[in-house]
Amino acid sequence: MSSKRAVVTGGAGFLGSHLCDALLAEDWNVVVLDNLLTGRRANLAHLQHEPRFEFVEKDICEPFDVGKVDYVFHFASPASPVDYSIHGIPTLKVGSLGTFNALDVAHKYNAKYLVSSTSECYGDPLEHPQKETYWGNVNSIGPRSVYDEAKRFTEAVTMAYRRYHKVETRIVRIFNTYGPRMQLNDGRVVPNFMKQALRGEPLTVYGDGNQTRSFCYVSDEIDGFLRLSKSDEFMPVNIGNPKEFTILECAQTVLKVTGSKSEIIYEPLPPDDPKQRCPDITKARQLLGWEPRIDLETGLRKSLDYFQTALTQEASIK
Ligand code: UDP
């Protein structure tokens, strides 16, 4: 049995739980810390009899020590605009206090460390597509600032532990990602549209629908994380799909994949909603040999079962 041991903060979340699966598949022992603020036990239910897996319900804003680990994957944070607007102060705390605590564990055990950062570091970007060298256009006092500035601070603390304590750090800037285990009600565009289409309700496009996002299927995203974790790159790396869609195109693709006859309606654009977002992934291609493989339509088809089942379960609970 392998002796490699990793701790995943936020491992009960959408991306954290898929990361746990990937680490277990690569022979790691995995311990998850999660306070279940936005994560869910259901995301880890399939691992309950896995001897190399352990779950601890814990808020990492308090110092923690789970014994010796070789890798710290710091993924704890609310991450959807709806979640971080409801949980603004916990978002700021986990990005700051939680990050110090995660880095202290890496420092103590001489473990490597990889943190999930975000394309939100670029704000409403004036450079397009966004390269890692772009410093961003972030509103430090707007409603999204609780997340954007928390993650920018997370990056600053991470670089400081590298400079002052020689911790071996990695920073991944994650762009819009979708797939099974997304929360139905986190307000993000893919779960919203899938839920609305499958229920035959109108799809709610915010603004005129010409704002863009680029959507990465979860298995591609996780592959990027693992490659980065094994590389020597300590400066931030964008991991996201460079194929850009307008939100209206995304709605039309959801209608096609679900075969739904729902209409599209228009609602007000939330404040500070970025007009465009698309990663420049030259660095990931060159350094990691990484390239996303799954296009939006294929990824939505792969996610269909999950959303159908989740909706049925939700209906049976009500
Ligand atoms: N959006 C939309 N309808 C919805 C949910 C979101 O038009 O029901 C838009 C939202 O305004 C944004 C884009 O879809 O322009 C992506 O939103 P999401 O909340 O998924 O994440 P973001 O990229 O803004 O962090």
mmCIF file of C-alpha atoms and ligand atoms in Angstrom:
data_model
loop_
_atom_site.group_PDB
_atom_site.id
_atom_site.type_symbol
_atom_site.label_atom_id
_atom_site.label_comp_id
_atom_site.label_asym_id
_atom_site.label_seq_id
_atom_site.Cartn_x
_atom_site.Cartn_y
_atom_site.Cartn_z
ATOM 1 C CA MET A 1 0.000 0.000 0.000
ATOM 2 C CA SER A 2 1.214 3.493 -0.879
ATOM 3 C CA SER A 3 2.475 5.733 1.900
ATOM 4 C CA LYS A 4 1.863 8.993 0.012
ATOM 5 C CA ARG A 5 -0.640 11.089 1.937
ATOM 6 C CA ALA A 6 -2.472 14.206 0.812
ATOM 7 C CA VAL A 7 -4.861 16.536 2.592
ATOM 8 C CA VAL A 8 -7.571 18.169 0.496
ATOM 9 C CA THR A 9 -9.268 21.193 2.078
ATOM 10 C CA GLY A 10 -12.726 21.666 0.595
ATOM 11 C CA GLY A 11 -12.709 18.052 -0.549
ATOM 12 C CA ALA A 12 -16.493 17.723 -0.232
ATOM 13 C CA GLY A 13 -17.028 20.376 -2.901
ATOM 14 C CA PHE A 14 -17.534 19.952 -6.630
ATOM 15 C CA LEU A 15 -13.889 20.177 -7.692
ATOM 16 C CA GLY A 16 -12.413 18.949 -4.404
ATOM 17 C CA SER A 17 -14.346 15.682 -4.542
ATOM 18 C CA HIS A 18 -13.289 14.974 -8.135
ATOM 19 C CA LEU A 19 -9.718 15.740 -7.110
ATOM 20 C CA CYS A 20 -9.990 13.167 -4.295
ATOM 21 C CA ASP A 21 -11.108 10.522 -6.821
ATOM 22 C CA ALA A 22 -8.156 11.331 -9.059
ATOM 23 C CA LEU A 23 -5.658 11.216 -6.178
ATOM 24 C CA LEU A 24 -7.020 7.886 -4.924
ATOM 25 C CA ALA A 25 -6.724 6.528 -8.473
ATOM 26 C CA GLU A 26 -3.049 7.550 -8.368
ATOM 27 C CA ASP A 27 -2.525 5.579 -5.154
ATOM 28 C CA TRP A 28 -2.621 8.433 -2.646
ATOM 29 C CA ASN A 29 -4.033 8.216 0.850
ATOM 30 C CA VAL A 30 -6.412 11.155 1.129
ATOM 31 C CA VAL A 31 -7.789 13.066 4.095
ATOM 32 C CA VAL A 32 -10.473 15.670 3.467
ATOM 33 C CA LEU A 33 -11.206 18.639 5.690
ATOM 34 C CA ASP A 34 -14.463 20.433 4.950
ATOM 35 C CA ASN A 35 -16.944 22.408 7.068
ATOM 36 C CA LEU A 36 -19.776 21.546 4.636
ATOM 37 C CA LEU A 37 -20.711 25.215 4.179
ATOM 38 C CA THR A 38 -21.116 24.651 0.444
ATOM 39 C CA GLY A 39 -19.623 21.149 0.155
ATOM 40 C CA ARG A 40 -21.809 18.058 0.529
ATOM 41 C CA ARG A 41 -21.273 14.636 2.082
ATOM 42 C CA ALA A 42 -23.082 13.146 -0.913
ATOM 43 C CA ASN A 43 -20.102 14.091 -3.111
ATOM 44 C CA LEU A 44 -17.949 11.676 -1.082
ATOM 45 C CA ALA A 45 -20.544 8.992 -0.295
ATOM 46 C CA HIS A 46 -18.996 6.585 -2.825
ATOM 47 C CA LEU A 47 -15.720 6.676 -0.823
ATOM 48 C CA GLN A 48 -17.124 5.677 2.566
ATOM 49 C CA HIS A 49 -15.662 2.154 2.412
ATOM 50 C CA GLU A 50 -12.344 3.211 0.858
ATOM 51 C CA PRO A 51 -9.586 2.416 3.418
ATOM 52 C CA ARG A 52 -7.252 5.057 1.981
ATOM 53 C CA PHE A 53 -9.821 7.804 2.473
ATOM 54 C CA GLU A 54 -10.795 9.814 5.547
ATOM 55 C CA PHE A 55 -13.257 12.675 6.022
ATOM 56 C CA VAL A 56 -13.022 15.217 8.835
ATOM 57 C CA GLU A 57 -15.726 17.856 9.273
ATOM 58 C CA LYS A 58 -13.706 20.927 10.192
ATOM 59 C CA ASP A 59 -13.512 24.627 9.488
ATOM 60 C CA ILE A 60 -9.954 25.286 8.353
ATOM 61 C CA CYS A 61 -10.168 28.893 9.526
ATOM 62 C CA GLU A 62 -9.108 27.281 12.825
ATOM 63 C CA PRO A 63 -5.558 25.843 12.829
ATOM 64 C CA PHE A 64 -5.483 22.131 12.007
ATOM 65 C CA ASP A 65 -3.060 19.238 12.061
ATOM 66 C CA VAL A 66 -3.941 15.875 10.527
ATOM 67 C CA GLY A 67 -0.469 14.385 10.989
ATOM 68 C CA LYS A 68 2.209 14.038 8.372
ATOM 69 C CA VAL A 69 1.179 14.777 4.802
ATOM 70 C CA ASP A 70 3.194 14.979 1.591
ATOM 71 C CA TYR A 71 0.859 17.280 -0.305
ATOM 72 C CA VAL A 72 -1.640 19.964 0.703
ATOM 73 C CA PHE A 73 -4.346 20.686 -1.861
ATOM 74 C CA HIS A 74 -6.115 23.838 -0.660
ATOM 75 C CA PHE A 75 -9.543 23.945 -2.317
ATOM 76 C CA ALA A 76 -11.794 25.204 0.476
ATOM 77 C CA SER A 77 -13.914 28.222 -0.478
ATOM 78 C CA PRO A 78 -17.400 29.097 -1.610
ATOM 79 C CA ALA A 79 -16.917 29.571 -5.352
ATOM 80 C CA SER A 80 -20.157 30.447 -7.112
ATOM 81 C CA PRO A 81 -21.310 34.084 -7.262
ATOM 82 C CA VAL A 82 -24.503 33.207 -5.361
ATOM 83 C CA ASP A 83 -22.617 31.242 -2.667
ATOM 84 C CA TYR A 84 -19.974 33.851 -2.038
ATOM 85 C CA SER A 85 -22.500 36.657 -1.951
ATOM 86 C CA ILE A 86 -24.486 34.788 0.747
ATOM 87 C CA HIS A 87 -21.286 33.745 2.588
ATOM 88 C CA GLY A 88 -19.167 36.852 1.989
ATOM 89 C CA ILE A 89 -17.345 36.946 5.321
ATOM 90 C CA PRO A 90 -16.595 33.170 5.471
ATOM 91 C CA THR A 91 -15.251 33.544 1.913
ATOM 92 C CA LEU A 92 -12.850 36.271 3.016
ATOM 93 C CA LYS A 93 -11.878 34.261 6.099
ATOM 94 C CA VAL A 94 -11.148 30.995 4.318
ATOM 95 C CA GLY A 95 -9.123 32.814 1.651
ATOM 96 C CA SER A 96 -7.043 34.528 4.347
ATOM 97 C CA LEU A 97 -7.032 32.622 7.687
ATOM 98 C CA GLY A 98 -7.712 29.275 5.989
ATOM 99 C CA THR A 99 -4.842 29.842 3.600
ATOM 100 C CA PHE A 100 -2.410 30.645 6.409
ATOM 101 C CA ASN A 101 -3.485 27.448 8.189
ATOM 102 C CA ALA A 102 -3.127 25.304 5.053
ATOM 103 C CA LEU A 103 0.307 26.766 4.346
ATOM 104 C CA ASP A 104 1.399 26.248 7.974
ATOM 105 C CA VAL A 105 0.644 22.533 7.555
ATOM 106 C CA ALA A 106 2.669 22.386 4.327
ATOM 107 C CA HIS A 107 5.516 24.239 6.051
ATOM 108 C CA LYS A 108 5.443 22.022 9.154
ATOM 109 C CA TYR A 109 5.602 18.754 7.197
ATOM 110 C CA ASN A 110 7.743 20.005 4.325
ATOM 111 C CA ALA A 111 4.847 19.088 2.051
ATOM 112 C CA LYS A 112 4.136 20.451 -1.402
ATOM 113 C CA TYR A 113 1.112 22.721 -1.725
ATOM 114 C CA LEU A 114 -1.279 23.519 -4.538
ATOM 115 C CA VAL A 115 -4.000 26.142 -4.184
ATOM 116 C CA SER A 116 -7.110 26.771 -6.236
ATOM 117 C CA SER A 117 -7.172 30.335 -7.420
ATOM 118 C CA THR A 118 -9.499 31.795 -10.006
ATOM 119 C CA SER A 119 -9.986 33.689 -13.226
ATOM 120 C CA GLU A 120 -11.762 36.237 -10.995
ATOM 121 C CA CYS A 121 -8.258 37.521 -10.204
ATOM 122 C CA TYR A 122 -8.522 39.172 -13.633
ATOM 123 C CA GLY A 123 -11.834 40.861 -12.684
ATOM 124 C CA ASP A 124 -13.676 42.351 -15.663
ATOM 125 C CA PRO A 125 -10.613 41.925 -17.853
ATOM 126 C CA LEU A 126 -9.239 44.570 -20.198
ATOM 127 C CA GLU A 127 -6.850 42.027 -21.713
ATOM 128 C CA HIS A 128 -8.384 39.267 -23.812
ATOM 129 C CA PRO A 129 -7.768 36.348 -23.670
ATOM 130 C CA GLN A 130 -6.198 36.519 -20.224
ATOM 131 C CA LYS A 131 -2.569 35.549 -19.766
ATOM 132 C CA GLU A 132 -1.132 34.810 -16.339
ATOM 133 C CA THR A 133 0.970 37.982 -16.596
ATOM 134 C CA TYR A 134 -2.168 40.190 -16.626
ATOM 135 C CA TRP A 135 -2.723 41.912 -13.263
ATOM 136 C CA GLY A 136 -6.457 42.271 -13.685
ATOM 137 C CA ASN A 137 -9.235 44.824 -13.401
ATOM 138 C CA VAL A 138 -10.894 44.061 -10.074
ATOM 139 C CA ASN A 139 -13.360 46.240 -8.163
ATOM 140 C CA SER A 140 -12.053 45.950 -4.603
ATOM 141 C CA ILE A 141 -15.314 47.158 -3.001
ATOM 142 C CA GLY A 142 -18.027 45.659 -5.241
ATOM 143 C CA PRO A 143 -20.238 42.648 -4.416
ATOM 144 C CA ARG A 144 -17.807 40.176 -6.025
ATOM 145 C CA SER A 145 -14.834 41.576 -4.097
ATOM 146 C CA VAL A 146 -15.333 39.140 -1.201
ATOM 147 C CA TYR A 147 -14.240 36.355 -3.533
ATOM 148 C CA ASP A 148 -11.940 38.177 -5.948
ATOM 149 C CA GLU A 149 -9.888 39.891 -3.269
ATOM 150 C CA ALA A 150 -9.860 36.810 -1.022
ATOM 151 C CA LYS A 151 -8.334 34.812 -3.866
ATOM 152 C CA ARG A 152 -5.865 37.559 -4.750
ATOM 153 C CA PHE A 153 -4.817 37.617 -1.100
ATOM 154 C CA THR A 154 -4.589 33.801 -1.163
ATOM 155 C CA GLU A 155 -2.111 34.112 -4.019
ATOM 156 C CA ALA A 156 -0.121 36.758 -2.113
ATOM 157 C CA VAL A 157 0.126 34.607 1.048
ATOM 158 C CA THR A 158 1.088 31.606 -1.049
ATOM 159 C CA MET A 159 3.919 33.482 -2.749
ATOM 160 C CA ALA A 160 5.064 34.836 0.632
ATOM 161 C CA TYR A 161 5.337 31.321 2.114
ATOM 162 C CA ARG A 162 7.377 30.341 -0.888
ATOM 163 C CA ARG A 163 9.691 33.354 -0.509
ATOM 164 C CA TYR A 164 10.001 33.415 3.272
ATOM 165 C CA HIS A 165 9.536 29.755 4.234
ATOM 166 C CA LYS A 166 10.604 27.961 1.027
ATOM 167 C CA VAL A 167 7.311 26.050 0.802
ATOM 168 C CA GLU A 168 6.977 24.383 -2.610
ATOM 169 C CA THR A 169 3.833 26.074 -3.850
ATOM 170 C CA ARG A 170 1.666 25.831 -6.973
ATOM 171 C CA ILE A 171 -1.182 28.155 -7.958
ATOM 172 C CA VAL A 172 -3.901 27.154 -10.416
ATOM 173 C CA ARG A 173 -6.210 29.848 -11.831
ATOM 174 C CA ILE A 174 -9.438 28.010 -12.540
ATOM 175 C CA PHE A 175 -11.859 29.206 -15.225
ATOM 176 C CA ASN A 176 -15.547 28.212 -15.436
ATOM 177 C CA THR A 177 -15.800 24.462 -14.904
ATOM 178 C CA TYR A 178 -18.884 22.245 -15.021
ATOM 179 C CA GLY A 179 -19.907 18.631 -14.673
ATOM 180 C CA PRO A 180 -21.482 16.113 -12.298
ATOM 181 C CA ARG A 181 -21.661 17.052 -8.574
ATOM 182 C CA MET A 182 -22.239 20.746 -9.190
ATOM 183 C CA GLN A 183 -24.850 21.954 -6.727
ATOM 184 C CA LEU A 184 -28.238 22.350 -8.384
ATOM 185 C CA ASN A 185 -28.872 25.615 -6.570
ATOM 186 C CA ASP A 186 -25.543 27.410 -6.573
ATOM 187 C CA GLY A 187 -26.832 29.859 -9.180
ATOM 188 C CA ARG A 188 -24.152 29.153 -11.760
ATOM 189 C CA VAL A 189 -25.121 29.259 -15.355
ATOM 190 C CA VAL A 190 -24.744 25.555 -16.260
ATOM 191 C CA PRO A 191 -26.785 24.114 -13.330
ATOM 192 C CA ASN A 192 -29.354 26.902 -13.718
ATOM 193 C CA PHE A 193 -29.853 26.270 -17.440
ATOM 194 C CA MET A 194 -29.809 22.456 -17.095
ATOM 195 C CA LYS A 195 -32.353 22.573 -14.267
ATOM 196 C CA GLN A 196 -34.598 25.017 -16.115
ATOM 197 C CA ALA A 197 -34.380 23.081 -19.407
ATOM 198 C CA LEU A 198 -35.120 19.717 -17.766
ATOM 199 C CA ARG A 199 -38.103 21.161 -15.890
ATOM 200 C CA GLY A 200 -39.438 22.885 -19.012
ATOM 201 C CA GLU A 201 -39.060 26.286 -17.354
ATOM 202 C CA PRO A 202 -37.687 29.378 -19.148
ATOM 203 C CA LEU A 203 -33.892 29.698 -19.286
ATOM 204 C CA THR A 204 -32.912 32.938 -17.530
ATOM 205 C CA VAL A 205 -30.250 34.757 -19.539
ATOM 206 C CA TYR A 206 -28.854 37.729 -17.611
ATOM 207 C CA GLY A 207 -28.274 40.906 -19.610
ATOM 208 C CA ASP A 208 -28.354 40.546 -23.396
ATOM 209 C CA GLY A 209 -26.528 37.191 -23.255
ATOM 210 C CA ASN A 210 -23.563 38.483 -25.264
ATOM 211 C CA GLN A 211 -21.170 38.258 -22.312
ATOM 212 C CA THR A 212 -18.789 35.341 -22.800
ATOM 213 C CA ARG A 213 -17.415 32.497 -20.723
ATOM 214 C CA SER A 214 -15.306 29.484 -21.644
ATOM 215 C CA PHE A 215 -16.464 26.219 -20.088
ATOM 216 C CA CYS A 216 -14.149 23.383 -19.106
ATOM 217 C CA TYR A 217 -15.431 19.884 -18.378
ATOM 218 C CA VAL A 218 -14.433 18.691 -14.918
ATOM 219 C CA SER A 219 -12.235 15.734 -15.988
ATOM 220 C CA ASP A 220 -10.110 18.036 -18.173
ATOM 221 C CA GLU A 221 -9.786 20.500 -15.325
ATOM 222 C CA ILE A 222 -8.686 17.832 -12.812
ATOM 223 C CA ASP A 223 -6.137 16.483 -15.305
ATOM 224 C CA GLY A 224 -4.665 20.007 -15.418
ATOM 225 C CA PHE A 225 -4.468 20.176 -11.597
ATOM 226 C CA LEU A 226 -2.629 16.858 -11.379
ATOM 227 C CA ARG A 227 -0.155 17.825 -14.082
ATOM 228 C CA LEU A 228 0.534 21.129 -12.344
ATOM 229 C CA SER A 229 0.944 19.378 -8.978
ATOM 230 C CA LYS A 230 3.712 17.247 -10.474
ATOM 231 C CA SER A 231 5.456 20.098 -12.282
ATOM 232 C CA ASP A 232 8.008 22.566 -10.916
ATOM 233 C CA GLU A 233 6.027 25.661 -11.894
ATOM 234 C CA PHE A 234 5.324 27.930 -8.941
ATOM 235 C CA MET A 235 3.913 30.948 -10.767
ATOM 236 C CA PRO A 236 0.143 30.898 -11.485
ATOM 237 C CA VAL A 237 -1.089 28.729 -14.352
ATOM 238 C CA ASN A 238 -4.465 29.145 -16.099
ATOM 239 C CA ILE A 239 -6.410 25.916 -16.427
ATOM 240 C CA GLY A 240 -9.587 26.344 -18.449
ATOM 241 C CA ASN A 241 -11.040 25.698 -21.858
ATOM 242 C CA PRO A 242 -10.065 28.395 -24.371
ATOM 243 C CA LYS A 243 -13.193 27.901 -26.513
ATOM 244 C CA GLU A 244 -15.337 30.924 -25.773
ATOM 245 C CA PHE A 245 -19.155 30.997 -25.895
ATOM 246 C CA THR A 246 -21.671 33.749 -25.379
ATOM 247 C CA ILE A 247 -24.149 32.946 -22.605
ATOM 248 C CA LEU A 248 -26.862 32.866 -25.255
ATOM 249 C CA GLU A 249 -24.907 30.164 -27.158
ATOM 250 C CA CYS A 250 -24.545 28.271 -23.904
ATOM 251 C CA ALA A 251 -28.346 28.416 -23.418
ATOM 252 C CA GLN A 252 -28.906 27.147 -26.962
ATOM 253 C CA THR A 253 -26.455 24.269 -26.441
ATOM 254 C CA VAL A 254 -28.272 23.268 -23.236
ATOM 255 C CA LEU A 255 -31.597 23.275 -25.120
ATOM 256 C CA LYS A 256 -30.076 21.068 -27.832
ATOM 257 C CA VAL A 257 -28.543 18.559 -25.399
ATOM 258 C CA THR A 258 -31.653 18.265 -23.227
ATOM 259 C CA GLY A 259 -34.084 18.339 -26.171
ATOM 260 C CA SER A 260 -36.044 20.898 -24.147
ATOM 261 C CA LYS A 261 -38.622 23.259 -25.633
ATOM 262 C CA SER A 262 -38.077 25.870 -22.904
ATOM 263 C CA GLU A 263 -38.061 29.489 -23.997
ATOM 264 C CA ILE A 264 -35.223 31.920 -23.261
ATOM 265 C CA ILE A 265 -36.062 34.970 -21.156
ATOM 266 C CA TYR A 266 -33.883 37.935 -20.219
ATOM 267 C CA GLU A 267 -33.221 39.169 -16.692
ATOM 268 C CA PRO A 268 -31.009 42.006 -15.357
ATOM 269 C CA LEU A 269 -27.246 41.505 -15.414
ATOM 270 C CA PRO A 270 -25.784 41.224 -11.878
ATOM 271 C CA PRO A 271 -23.391 44.059 -10.867
ATOM 272 C CA ASP A 272 -19.744 43.699 -11.957
ATOM 273 C CA ASP A 273 -20.540 40.634 -14.084
ATOM 274 C CA PRO A 274 -17.422 40.274 -16.299
ATOM 275 C CA LYS A 275 -18.234 40.964 -19.972
ATOM 276 C CA GLN A 276 -15.819 38.400 -21.268
ATOM 277 C CA ARG A 277 -13.609 35.651 -19.947
ATOM 278 C CA CYS A 278 -11.311 33.329 -21.795
ATOM 279 C CA PRO A 279 -7.997 31.827 -20.712
ATOM 280 C CA ASP A 280 -4.800 32.015 -22.691
ATOM 281 C CA ILE A 281 -3.535 28.479 -22.013
ATOM 282 C CA THR A 282 -0.215 28.720 -23.858
ATOM 283 C CA LYS A 283 1.634 28.261 -20.567
ATOM 284 C CA ALA A 284 -0.297 25.098 -19.579
ATOM 285 C CA ARG A 285 0.175 23.688 -23.082
ATOM 286 C CA GLN A 286 3.916 24.316 -23.072
ATOM 287 C CA LEU A 287 4.769 23.513 -19.462
ATOM 288 C CA LEU A 288 2.305 20.744 -18.697
ATOM 289 C CA GLY A 289 1.455 19.367 -22.141
ATOM 290 C CA TRP A 290 -2.150 19.992 -21.062
ATOM 291 C CA GLU A 291 -5.025 20.543 -23.430
ATOM 292 C CA PRO A 292 -8.769 20.209 -22.735
ATOM 293 C CA ARG A 293 -10.353 17.420 -24.795
ATOM 294 C CA ILE A 294 -14.083 17.677 -24.112
ATOM 295 C CA ASP A 295 -16.138 20.320 -25.910
ATOM 296 C CA LEU A 296 -19.197 21.968 -24.346
ATOM 297 C CA GLU A 297 -21.829 19.873 -26.079
ATOM 298 C CA THR A 298 -20.051 16.592 -25.221
ATOM 299 C CA GLY A 299 -19.508 17.672 -21.618
ATOM 300 C CA LEU A 300 -23.144 18.662 -21.191
ATOM 301 C CA ARG A 301 -24.204 15.262 -22.569
ATOM 302 C CA LYS A 302 -21.867 13.577 -20.062
ATOM 303 C CA SER A 303 -23.467 15.651 -17.278
ATOM 304 C CA LEU A 304 -27.069 15.010 -18.290
ATOM 305 C CA ASP A 305 -27.580 11.874 -16.190
ATOM 306 C CA TYR A 306 -26.295 13.606 -13.081
ATOM 307 C CA PHE A 307 -28.617 16.601 -13.473
ATOM 308 C CA GLN A 308 -31.617 14.384 -14.264
ATOM 309 C CA THR A 309 -30.999 12.211 -11.197
ATOM 310 C CA ALA A 310 -30.311 15.202 -8.934
ATOM 311 C CA LEU A 311 -33.582 16.833 -10.010
ATOM 312 C CA THR A 312 -35.547 13.630 -9.383
ATOM 313 C CA GLN A 313 -33.993 13.319 -5.916
ATOM 314 C CA GLU A 314 -34.753 16.961 -5.155
ATOM 315 C CA ALA A 315 -38.364 16.465 -6.231
ATOM 316 C CA SER A 316 -38.741 13.362 -4.042
ATOM 317 C CA ILE A 317 -37.377 15.212 -0.975
ATOM 318 C CA LYS A 318 -39.948 18.020 -1.387
HETATM 319 N N1 UDP B 1 -25.885 33.709 -16.022
HETATM 320 C C1 UDP B 1 -27.068 33.776 -16.746
HETATM 321 N N2 UDP B 1 -28.151 33.102 -16.257
HETATM 322 C C2 UDP B 1 -28.122 32.366 -15.122
HETATM 323 C C3 UDP B 1 -26.891 32.266 -14.397
HETATM 324 C C4 UDP B 1 -25.805 32.971 -14.872
HETATM 325 O O1 UDP B 1 -27.156 34.452 -17.792
HETATM 326 O O2 UDP B 1 -29.157 31.766 -14.771
HETATM 327 C C5 UDP B 1 -24.703 34.423 -16.549
HETATM 328 C C6 UDP B 1 -23.982 35.316 -15.540
HETATM 329 O O3 UDP B 1 -24.553 36.594 -15.507
HETATM 330 C C7 UDP B 1 -22.572 35.319 -16.102
HETATM 331 C C8 UDP B 1 -22.427 33.937 -16.718
HETATM 332 O O4 UDP B 1 -23.749 33.447 -16.916
HETATM 333 O O5 UDP B 1 -22.435 36.284 -17.123
HETATM 334 C C9 UDP B 1 -21.655 32.955 -15.842
HETATM 335 O O6 UDP B 1 -22.192 33.025 -14.551
HETATM 336 P P1 UDP B 1 -21.786 32.040 -13.383
HETATM 337 O O7 UDP B 1 -22.618 32.423 -12.194
HETATM 338 O O8 UDP B 1 -21.886 30.645 -13.847
HETATM 339 O O9 UDP B 1 -20.251 32.296 -13.068
HETATM 340 P P2 UDP B 1 -19.206 33.516 -13.271
HETATM 341 O O10 UDP B 1 -18.488 33.207 -14.524
HETATM 342 O O11 UDP B 1 -19.961 34.825 -13.365
HETATM 343 O O12 UDP B 1 -18.346 33.437 -12.069
#
